[in-house]
Coordinates of C-alpha atoms and ligand atoms in Angstrom, one line a residue:
X19 CA 80.7 -42.0 162.9
X20 CA 79.8 -43.6 159.5
X21 CA 82.3 -45.7 157.6
X22 CA 82.8 -46.1 153.9
X23 CA 84.6 -49.2 152.9
X24 CA 86.1 -49.6 149.5
X25 CA 88.7 -52.1 148.1
X26 CA 90.2 -52.3 144.6
X27 CA 89.4 -56.0 144.6
X28 CA 85.6 -55.2 144.6
X29 CA 85.1 -54.3 140.9
X30 CA 81.7 -53.3 139.5
X31 CA 82.9 -52.8 135.9
X32 CA 84.8 -50.6 133.5
X33 CA 83.5 -47.0 133.0
X34 CA 82.3 -46.5 129.4
X35 CA 83.2 -42.8 128.8
X36 CA 79.9 -42.5 126.9
X37 CA 78.3 -42.4 130.4
X38 CA 79.2 -38.7 130.3
X39 CA 77.0 -37.9 127.3
X40 CA 74.5 -35.2 126.8
X41 CA 71.6 -34.3 124.4
X42 CA 70.9 -31.6 121.9
X43 CA 67.3 -31.3 120.6
X44 CA 65.7 -28.8 118.2
X45 CA 63.7 -27.5 121.1
X46 CA 63.4 -24.0 122.5
X47 CA 66.9 -22.4 122.5
X48 CA 69.1 -25.5 122.7
X49 CA 70.2 -25.2 119.1
X50 CA 69.3 -21.6 118.0
X51 CA 70.9 -19.1 120.3
X52 CA 72.3 -22.0 122.2
X53 CA 75.1 -23.8 120.4
X54 CA 74.4 -22.0 117.0
X55 CA 74.1 -18.3 116.6
X56 CA 75.6 -16.7 113.5
X57 CA 76.3 -13.1 114.3
X58 CA 77.0 -13.7 118.0
X59 CA 80.3 -12.0 119.0
X60 CA 81.9 -15.4 119.7
X61 CA 80.5 -17.2 116.6
X62 CA 83.0 -18.9 114.4
X63 CA 82.7 -19.1 110.6
X64 CA 80.2 -22.0 111.0
X65 CA 78.0 -19.9 113.3
X66 CA 78.9 -22.0 116.4
X67 CA 79.2 -20.1 119.6
X68 CA 82.8 -20.4 120.9
X69 CA 81.8 -19.4 124.4
X70 CA 79.4 -22.3 124.5
X71 CA 81.9 -24.7 122.9
X72 CA 84.4 -23.9 125.6
X73 CA 81.9 -24.6 128.3
X74 CA 80.9 -27.9 126.6
X75 CA 84.6 -29.0 126.6
X76 CA 84.9 -27.9 130.3
X77 CA 81.8 -29.9 131.1
X78 CA 83.6 -33.0 129.9
X79 CA 80.8 -34.2 127.7
X80 CA 81.9 -37.2 125.6
X81 CA 78.9 -38.0 123.3
X82 CA 75.8 -36.0 122.2
X83 CA 72.5 -37.4 121.1
X84 CA 70.7 -35.4 118.4
X85 CA 68.2 -34.1 117.0
X86 CA 65.5 -35.2 119.5
X87 CA 63.7 -36.1 121.6
X88 CA 60.1 -35.6 120.6
X89 CA 61.2 -33.3 117.8
X90 CA 62.7 -36.2 115.8
X91 CA 59.4 -38.0 115.4
X92 CA 58.3 -35.5 112.8
X93 CA 61.7 -34.5 111.4
X94 CA 62.7 -34.7 107.7
X95 CA 66.4 -34.8 107.8
X96 CA 66.5 -33.8 104.1
X97 CA 65.2 -30.4 105.1
X98 CA 68.4 -29.7 107.1
X99 CA 71.0 -30.4 104.4
X100 CA 72.2 -28.5 101.4
X101 CA 72.3 -24.7 100.7
X102 CA 70.9 -22.9 103.7
X103 CA 68.9 -20.4 101.7
X104 CA 67.0 -23.3 100.0
X105 CA 66.1 -25.1 103.2
X106 CA 62.4 -25.0 104.1
X107 CA 60.8 -23.6 107.2
X108 CA 58.6 -26.3 108.8
X109 CA 56.2 -26.6 111.7
X110 CA 57.7 -28.8 114.4
X111 CA 54.6 -30.6 115.8
X112 CA 56.4 -31.8 119.0
X113 CA 57.0 -28.3 120.4
X114 CA 54.7 -26.3 118.1
X115 CA 57.6 -24.3 116.8
X116 CA 58.9 -23.0 113.5
X117 CA 62.0 -24.9 112.5
X118 CA 64.1 -22.9 110.1
X119 CA 66.4 -25.8 109.3
X120 CA 69.6 -23.7 109.4
X121 CA 71.3 -26.3 111.5
X122 CA 71.1 -29.9 110.4
X123 CA 73.0 -33.1 110.0
X124 CA 76.3 -31.7 108.5
X125 CA 76.3 -28.8 111.0
X126 CA 75.8 -31.2 113.9
X127 CA 78.6 -33.4 112.8
X128 CA 80.9 -30.4 112.3
X129 CA 79.9 -29.0 115.7
X130 CA 80.5 -32.5 117.4
X131 CA 84.0 -32.6 115.9
X132 CA 84.8 -29.1 117.3
X133 CA 83.3 -30.0 120.7
X134 CA 85.3 -33.3 120.7
X135 CA 82.2 -35.4 121.3
X136 CA 80.9 -38.6 119.6
X137 CA 77.6 -37.9 117.7
X138 CA 74.7 -40.2 118.5
X139 CA 71.8 -40.0 116.0
X140 CA 68.1 -40.6 116.9
X141 CA 66.1 -41.6 113.8
X142 CA 62.5 -40.7 113.1
X143 CA 60.3 -43.8 113.7
X144 CA 57.2 -41.7 114.2
X145 CA 56.1 -40.3 110.8
X146 CA 58.8 -42.1 108.9
X147 CA 60.5 -45.5 108.9
X148 CA 62.9 -47.9 107.3
X149 CA 63.5 -46.2 103.9
X150 CA 64.3 -42.7 105.4
X151 CA 66.5 -44.2 108.1
X152 CA 68.5 -46.1 105.5
X153 CA 68.8 -43.0 103.3
X154 CA 70.1 -41.0 106.2
X155 CA 72.5 -43.7 107.1
X156 CA 73.8 -43.8 103.6
X157 CA 74.1 -40.0 103.6
X158 CA 76.1 -40.2 106.8
X159 CA 78.2 -43.3 106.6
X160 CA 78.9 -44.4 103.0
X161 CA 82.0 -43.0 101.3
X162 CA 80.3 -42.1 97.9
X163 CA 78.6 -43.8 95.0
X164 CA 75.0 -43.8 96.1
X165 CA 72.6 -40.9 95.7
X166 CA 72.5 -40.0 99.5
X167 CA 76.2 -40.4 100.0
X168 CA 76.9 -38.3 96.8
X169 CA 74.6 -35.7 98.1
X170 CA 76.7 -35.4 101.3
X171 CA 79.8 -35.0 99.2
X172 CA 78.1 -32.4 97.0
X173 CA 77.1 -30.5 100.2
X174 CA 80.8 -30.2 101.1
X175 CA 81.4 -33.2 103.4
X176 CA 83.8 -35.4 101.4
X177 CA 84.6 -37.8 104.3
X178 CA 81.7 -39.9 105.7
X179 CA 80.4 -38.7 109.1
X180 CA 80.9 -42.2 110.6
X181 CA 78.0 -42.1 113.1
X182 CA 78.1 -45.4 114.9
X183 CA 75.3 -45.1 117.5
X184 CA 71.8 -45.0 116.3
X185 CA 68.7 -44.7 118.4
X186 CA 65.8 -46.5 116.8
X187 CA 63.2 -43.7 117.4
X188 CA 62.4 -41.8 120.6
X189 CA 59.9 -42.5 123.3
X190 CA 57.7 -44.5 121.0
X191 CA 55.7 -45.7 124.1
X192 CA 54.4 -42.2 124.8
X193 CA 51.0 -41.1 123.6
X194 CA 52.4 -37.6 123.2
X195 CA 54.9 -38.9 120.6
X196 CA 54.0 -38.2 117.0
X197 CA 53.5 -41.7 115.6
X198 CA 53.2 -43.3 119.0
X199 CA 53.1 -47.1 118.8
X200 CA 52.0 -50.2 120.7
X201 CA 54.9 -52.3 121.9
X202 CA 54.2 -54.9 119.1
X203 CA 54.1 -52.2 116.4
X204 CA 57.3 -50.6 117.5
X205 CA 59.1 -53.9 118.0
X206 CA 58.3 -54.9 114.4
X207 CA 59.5 -51.6 113.0
X208 CA 62.7 -51.6 115.1
X209 CA 63.4 -55.2 114.0
X210 CA 63.0 -54.5 110.3
X211 CA 64.9 -51.1 110.5
X212 CA 67.8 -52.6 112.4
X213 CA 68.0 -55.4 109.9
X214 CA 68.0 -53.1 107.0
X215 CA 70.4 -50.6 108.5
X216 CA 72.9 -53.3 109.4
X217 CA 73.1 -54.1 105.7
X218 CA 74.4 -50.6 105.1
X219 CA 76.9 -50.6 107.9
X220 CA 77.4 -53.8 110.0
X221 CA 79.4 -52.0 112.7
X222 CA 76.6 -49.9 114.0
X223 CA 75.4 -49.9 117.6
X224 CA 71.6 -49.8 118.0
X225 CA 69.6 -48.4 120.9
X226 CA 66.0 -49.8 121.0
X227 CA 63.4 -47.5 122.6
X228 CA 62.6 -48.5 126.1
X229 CA 60.1 -46.7 128.3
X230 CA 59.7 -42.9 128.6
X231 CA 59.7 -43.3 132.4
X232 CA 59.1 -46.0 135.0
X233 CA 55.6 -44.8 135.6
X234 CA 54.4 -45.6 132.1
X235 CA 51.6 -48.2 132.2
X236 CA 53.5 -50.4 129.8
X237 CA 56.9 -50.2 131.7
X238 CA 58.4 -53.6 131.9
X239 CA 56.1 -55.2 129.4
X240 CA 57.2 -52.7 126.7
X241 CA 60.9 -53.7 127.2
X242 CA 60.0 -57.4 127.2
X243 CA 58.0 -57.3 123.9
X244 CA 60.6 -55.1 122.2
X245 CA 63.6 -57.2 123.2
X246 CA 61.9 -60.5 122.4
X247 CA 61.7 -59.2 118.8
X248 CA 65.0 -57.4 118.5
X249 CA 67.3 -59.2 120.9
X250 CA 69.8 -60.4 118.4
X251 CA 69.8 -57.1 116.4
X252 CA 70.2 -54.4 119.0
X253 CA 72.9 -53.6 121.6
X254 CA 71.2 -51.3 124.1
X255 CA 67.7 -50.6 125.4
X256 CA 67.0 -47.0 126.4
X257 CA 65.8 -45.5 129.6
X258 CA 64.5 -41.9 130.2
X259 CA 63.7 -40.3 133.5
X260 CA 63.3 -36.7 134.8
X261 CA 63.2 -36.0 138.5
X262 CA 61.5 -33.2 140.5
X263 CA 60.1 -32.6 144.0
X264 CA 56.6 -34.0 144.5
X265 CA 54.1 -32.7 147.1
X266 CA 56.8 -30.8 149.0
X267 CA 58.7 -34.0 149.6
X268 CA 62.2 -32.4 149.3
X269 CA 63.7 -35.3 151.3
X270 CA 62.3 -37.7 148.6
X271 CA 63.7 -35.4 145.9
X272 CA 67.2 -35.5 147.4
X273 CA 66.8 -39.3 147.4
X274 CA 65.7 -39.4 143.7
X275 CA 68.7 -41.7 143.0
X276 CA 66.6 -44.5 144.7
X277 CA 64.1 -44.2 141.8
X278 CA 66.8 -44.2 139.1
X279 CA 68.4 -47.2 140.8
X280 CA 65.2 -49.2 140.9
X281 CA 64.4 -48.3 137.2
X282 CA 67.8 -49.5 136.1
X283 CA 67.4 -52.7 138.2
X284 CA 64.0 -53.4 136.6
X285 CA 65.2 -52.9 133.0
X286 CA 68.2 -55.2 133.7
X287 CA 65.9 -57.8 135.1
X288 CA 63.6 -57.6 132.1
X289 CA 66.5 -57.8 129.6
X290 CA 67.9 -60.8 131.4
X291 CA 64.5 -62.4 131.5
X292 CA 64.4 -62.2 127.7
X293 CA 68.0 -63.5 127.6
X294 CA 66.9 -66.5 129.6
X295 CA 63.9 -67.1 127.3
X296 CA 66.3 -67.0 124.3
X297 CA 69.1 -69.1 125.9
X298 CA 71.3 -66.3 124.6
X299 CA 75.0 -65.6 125.4
X300 CA 74.4 -62.0 124.5
X301 CA 73.9 -59.4 127.2
X302 CA 71.9 -56.3 126.4
X303 CA 73.3 -53.1 127.9
X304 CA 71.5 -49.9 128.9
X305 CA 71.5 -46.4 127.3
X306 CA 70.1 -43.9 129.9
X307 CA 69.9 -41.4 127.1
X308 CA 67.7 -38.8 128.8
X309 CA 68.0 -38.0 132.4
X310 CA 68.0 -34.8 134.6
X311 CA 66.1 -32.7 137.0
X312 CA 63.1 -31.1 135.3
X313 CA 60.3 -29.3 137.0
X314 CA 57.6 -30.6 134.6
X315 CA 54.9 -29.3 137.0
X316 CA 55.8 -25.9 135.5
X317 CA 55.5 -27.0 131.9
X318 CA 52.1 -26.0 130.3
X319 CA 52.1 -29.1 128.0
X320 CA 52.7 -29.1 124.3
X321 CA 49.3 -27.8 123.3
X322 CA 49.8 -24.8 125.7
X323 CA 52.7 -23.6 123.6
X324 CA 52.4 -20.6 121.3
X325 CA 53.9 -21.2 117.8
X326 CA 57.1 -19.3 117.4
X327 CA 60.7 -19.7 116.3
X328 CA 63.4 -20.6 119.0
X329 CA 61.3 -19.2 121.8
X330 CA 62.6 -20.1 125.3
X331 CA 61.2 -23.4 126.5
X332 CA 61.7 -25.2 129.9
X333 CA 64.7 -23.1 130.8
X334 CA 64.8 -24.4 134.4
X335 CA 67.2 -22.5 136.6
X336 CA 68.9 -24.9 138.9
X337 CA 69.5 -24.7 142.7
X338 CA 72.1 -26.2 145.0
X339 CA 69.7 -29.0 145.9
X340 CA 69.2 -29.8 142.2
X341 CA 73.0 -30.0 141.8
X342 CA 73.2 -32.4 144.7
X343 CA 70.5 -34.6 143.1
X344 CA 72.3 -34.5 139.7
X345 CA 75.5 -35.6 141.5
X346 CA 73.6 -38.4 143.1
X347 CA 72.2 -39.6 139.8
X348 CA 75.7 -39.7 138.3
X349 CA 76.7 -41.8 141.3
X350 CA 73.8 -44.2 140.4
X351 CA 74.9 -44.4 136.8
X352 CA 78.4 -45.3 137.9
X353 CA 77.2 -47.9 140.4
X354 CA 75.7 -49.7 137.3
X355 CA 78.7 -49.2 135.1
X356 CA 78.7 -52.9 134.3
X357 CA 75.4 -52.5 132.4
X358 CA 74.8 -48.8 131.7
X359 CA 77.1 -48.0 128.8
X360 CA 75.6 -44.7 127.5
X361 CA 73.9 -41.9 129.4
X362 CA 72.9 -38.4 128.2
X363 CA 72.2 -35.5 130.5
X364 CA 69.2 -33.9 128.9
X365 CA 69.7 -31.4 127.6
X366 CA 73.0 -29.5 127.0
X367 CA 72.2 -25.8 126.6
X368 CA 69.2 -23.6 127.8
X369 CA 66.6 -26.4 127.6
X370 CA 66.9 -27.9 131.1
X371 CA 70.6 -27.5 130.5
X372 CA 73.8 -27.2 132.6
X373 CA 74.8 -24.3 130.3
X374 CA 72.7 -21.2 129.9
X375 CA 73.0 -18.4 127.3
X376 CA 71.6 -15.0 126.5
X377 CA 70.8 -14.5 122.8
X378 CA 73.7 -12.3 121.6
X379 CA 75.2 -12.2 125.1
X380 CA 76.7 -14.1 127.9
X381 CA 77.0 -17.9 128.6
X382 CA 77.4 -19.4 132.1
X383 CA 77.4 -22.5 134.2
X384 CA 74.3 -23.6 136.0
X385 CA 74.7 -25.3 139.4
X386 CA 74.2 -28.8 137.9
X387 CA 77.2 -28.1 135.6
X388 CA 79.6 -28.6 138.5
X389 CA 78.9 -32.2 139.7
X390 CA 78.8 -33.3 136.1
X391 CA 82.1 -31.7 135.2
X392 CA 83.9 -33.0 138.3
X393 CA 82.6 -36.5 137.9
X394 CA 83.5 -36.6 134.2
X395 CA 86.9 -35.2 135.0
X396 CA 87.9 -37.3 138.0
X397 CA 86.1 -40.6 137.4
X398 CA 88.7 -43.3 136.8
X399 CA 88.5 -46.2 134.4
X400 CA 87.0 -48.8 136.9
X401 CA 84.1 -48.5 139.3
X402 CA 84.5 -50.1 142.7
X403 CA 81.7 -51.2 145.0
X404 CA 81.4 -49.1 148.2
X405 CA 79.8 -50.3 151.4
X406 CA 78.5 -47.9 154.1
X407 CA 78.6 -49.1 157.7
X408 CA 76.9 -47.3 160.6
X409 CA 75.5 -44.6 158.3
X410 CA 72.3 -42.7 159.4
X411 CA 69.0 -43.0 157.5
X412 CA 66.5 -40.5 156.4
X413 CA 62.7 -40.6 156.0
X414 CA 61.1 -39.8 152.7
X415 CA 57.5 -39.8 151.6
X416 CA 58.5 -41.2 148.2
X417 CA 60.8 -44.1 149.2
X418 CA 60.2 -44.6 153.0
X419 CA 63.4 -44.9 155.1
X420 CA 66.6 -44.9 153.0
X421 CA 70.3 -44.4 153.8
X422 CA 71.4 -40.8 154.1
X423 CA 74.7 -41.6 152.3
X424 CA 74.8 -42.5 148.6
X425 CA 78.2 -43.3 147.2
X426 CA 80.4 -44.9 144.6
X427 CA 84.2 -45.0 143.9
X428 CA 86.4 -45.3 140.9
X429 CA 90.0 -46.6 140.7
X430 CA 92.8 -46.2 138.3
X431 CA 95.3 -49.0 138.8
X432 CA 97.9 -47.3 136.5
X433 CA 98.1 -44.3 138.9
X434 CA 96.7 -45.8 142.1
X435 CA 94.2 -42.9 142.2
X436 CA 90.9 -43.5 144.0
X437 CA 88.0 -41.1 143.5
X438 CA 85.1 -41.4 146.0
X439 CA 81.8 -39.7 145.1
X440 CA 79.4 -39.4 148.0
X441 CA 76.3 -37.5 148.8
X442 CA 74.8 -36.6 152.2
X443 CA 71.1 -36.7 151.5
X444 CA 70.1 -35.6 155.0
X445 CA 68.5 -32.1 155.0
X446 CA 69.4 -31.6 158.7
X447 CA 72.4 -33.7 159.9
X448 CA 76.0 -33.3 159.0
X449 CA 77.7 -36.7 158.8
X450 CA 81.2 -37.5 160.0
X451 CA 82.7 -40.1 157.7
X452 CA 85.7 -42.4 158.0
X453 CA 87.3 -44.1 155.0
X454 CA 90.0 -46.6 155.7
X455 CA 92.6 -46.0 153.0
X456 CA 96.2 -46.7 152.1
X457 CA 97.1 -43.5 150.4
X458 CA 97.1 -39.7 150.9
X459 CA 94.5 -37.1 150.3
X460 CA 94.7 -35.3 146.9
X461 CA 91.6 -33.2 147.0
X462 CA 88.2 -32.9 148.7
X463 CA 85.8 -30.8 146.6
X464 CA 82.2 -30.3 147.6
X465 CA 79.0 -28.6 146.5
X466 CA 76.7 -27.3 149.3
X467 CA 75.4 -24.0 150.6
X468 CA 73.6 -22.5 153.6
X469 CA 71.1 -21.3 151.1
X470 CA 70.1 -24.5 149.3
X471 CA 67.9 -22.6 146.9
X472 CA 70.8 -20.5 145.6
X473 CA 71.2 -20.4 141.8
X474 CA 73.7 -19.0 139.3
X475 CA 72.7 -16.2 136.9
X476 CA 74.2 -14.1 134.1
X477 CA 75.0 -11.4 136.7
X478 CA 76.3 -13.8 139.4
X479 CA 77.5 -16.8 137.4
X480 CA 79.7 -18.2 140.1
X481 CA 77.3 -17.8 143.1
X482 CA 77.2 -21.6 143.4
X483 CA 80.4 -23.4 142.6
X484 CA 82.5 -26.3 144.1
X485 CA 84.5 -25.5 147.1
X486 CA 87.6 -27.1 148.6
X487 CA 86.8 -28.6 152.0
X488 CA 89.1 -27.8 154.9
X489 CA 89.8 -30.2 157.6
X490 CA 89.6 -33.4 155.7
X491 CA 92.8 -35.5 156.5
X492 CA 94.3 -38.9 156.4
X493 CA 95.7 -40.0 159.7
X494 CA 97.0 -43.6 160.4
X495 CA 95.3 -45.0 157.3
X496 CA 91.9 -43.4 157.9
X497 CA 90.5 -40.5 155.9
X498 CA 88.2 -38.4 158.0
X499 CA 85.7 -35.9 156.5
X500 CA 82.6 -34.0 157.6
X501 CA 79.8 -33.9 155.1
X502 CA 77.3 -31.0 155.7
X503 CA 73.6 -31.6 155.1
X504 CA 72.4 -31.8 151.5
X505 CA 75.9 -31.9 150.0
X506 CA 77.8 -33.6 147.1
X507 CA 81.5 -34.6 147.4
X508 CA 84.5 -35.7 145.5
X509 CA 87.2 -37.1 147.7
X510 CA 90.3 -38.1 145.7
X511 CA 93.0 -40.2 147.3
X512 CA 96.3 -41.5 145.9
X513 CA 98.4 -44.4 147.0
Ligands
LIG3 O1 64.1 -33.4 126.9 C1 62.8 -33.0 126.6 C2 61.8 -34.1 126.1 O2 61.7 -35.0 127.1 C3 62.3 -34.9 125.0 O3 62.0 -34.3 123.8 C4 61.6 -36.2 125.1 O4 62.2 -37.2 124.5 C5 61.3 -36.3 126.6 O5 60.0 -36.5 126.9

């Protein structure tokens, strides 16, 4: 019998609600026929799909990063504002696509307001730089009285957009990035741009580009160089990571949270090393602004793509196991709530998205939608440390022997509600779990299936969905639950 021990005295940190962010890139069908489709039966006057907006609200997304991704590094934001019939069609170099520019800055902000999410802007630091970033910032955030701000007003947005979070570029360490830079080149640009942008709006939060993944040859060194230059100017350093099974190691894939956990630990260590060098009182926090399961092995690579407009791209269909992994990655982000302040599930619709649409047709929830929606909905304001005693272990090719149980908990001291999020990563063993508690059981919801490769589809959109677990009970101050193999759980208790 495994035991999970949790106590409201053992606080990790406050949950920043921006941990439940997502990402909309001009890529494939994320924007066009995803969130935006004039002429769709559910489209509103702005061309926004209401069926998708409803699912976005249900998902519980709090913040959305835009417009890329790799797309942004060759993006001219000016092309996407003003009368739609005068906007140019451009070649997007990142995804070798035709960008019609029918959805741009003002549409994104209007869509964000309708979705109830905070907009996060990623600026082009690939083919452009300080001047364009400042112009865009004036366009977005100044009331009126300068050419860019007046242009926004003339385009119909009288009130400033008030975008507070700015990513200083995207994946500038990656050789695939248009305008890829060395750490020194990027650090100088980020330093000068942040300095200039703060003069427009001193209240901004800046995210400096970290590494595109922990396997990059410059991982660790990139963060050190960038932060040594920008430490006093930026607030967050970014992390990106996508997970997929390697060499048939499904056990290692189910334990992908180990990799995310180690990456977060390494970036915190690097940021704190720079803090020590600088004898600074300031703490840099983390923006995990791209994360998800993505089977990149199936992706032909950018140069393998045929040039077309809004063609489907990386529309991974997710399984039960993928949802369990996504749930475990959310647990990992919560376990680091003291340092991870922003996180974006990449992406939101169609492109490796929790929401899938048909052009002109239906929209539905992928399997990964469910752990995200339930975590966003039930996570309380404070993360608590959980300890597992007498839990079994599993063998993985990727990480060796690791605990089968992966958990976190949140607490709301105004209601006394405790939410425990736990994953059984064993492919073969069910685990009987005991949790000493003071309160009563409110709900036990879980995601698992005898067919771990089951997926949702337009014709069977609810094939995989959370189920209420029978048999879980609290007796004499102990909650007892059985966790099937490869399963994700929310156990909510109230005092
Ligand atoms: O989300 C897909 C792509 O993955 C993004 O454009 C890029 O930033 C990352 O490499």
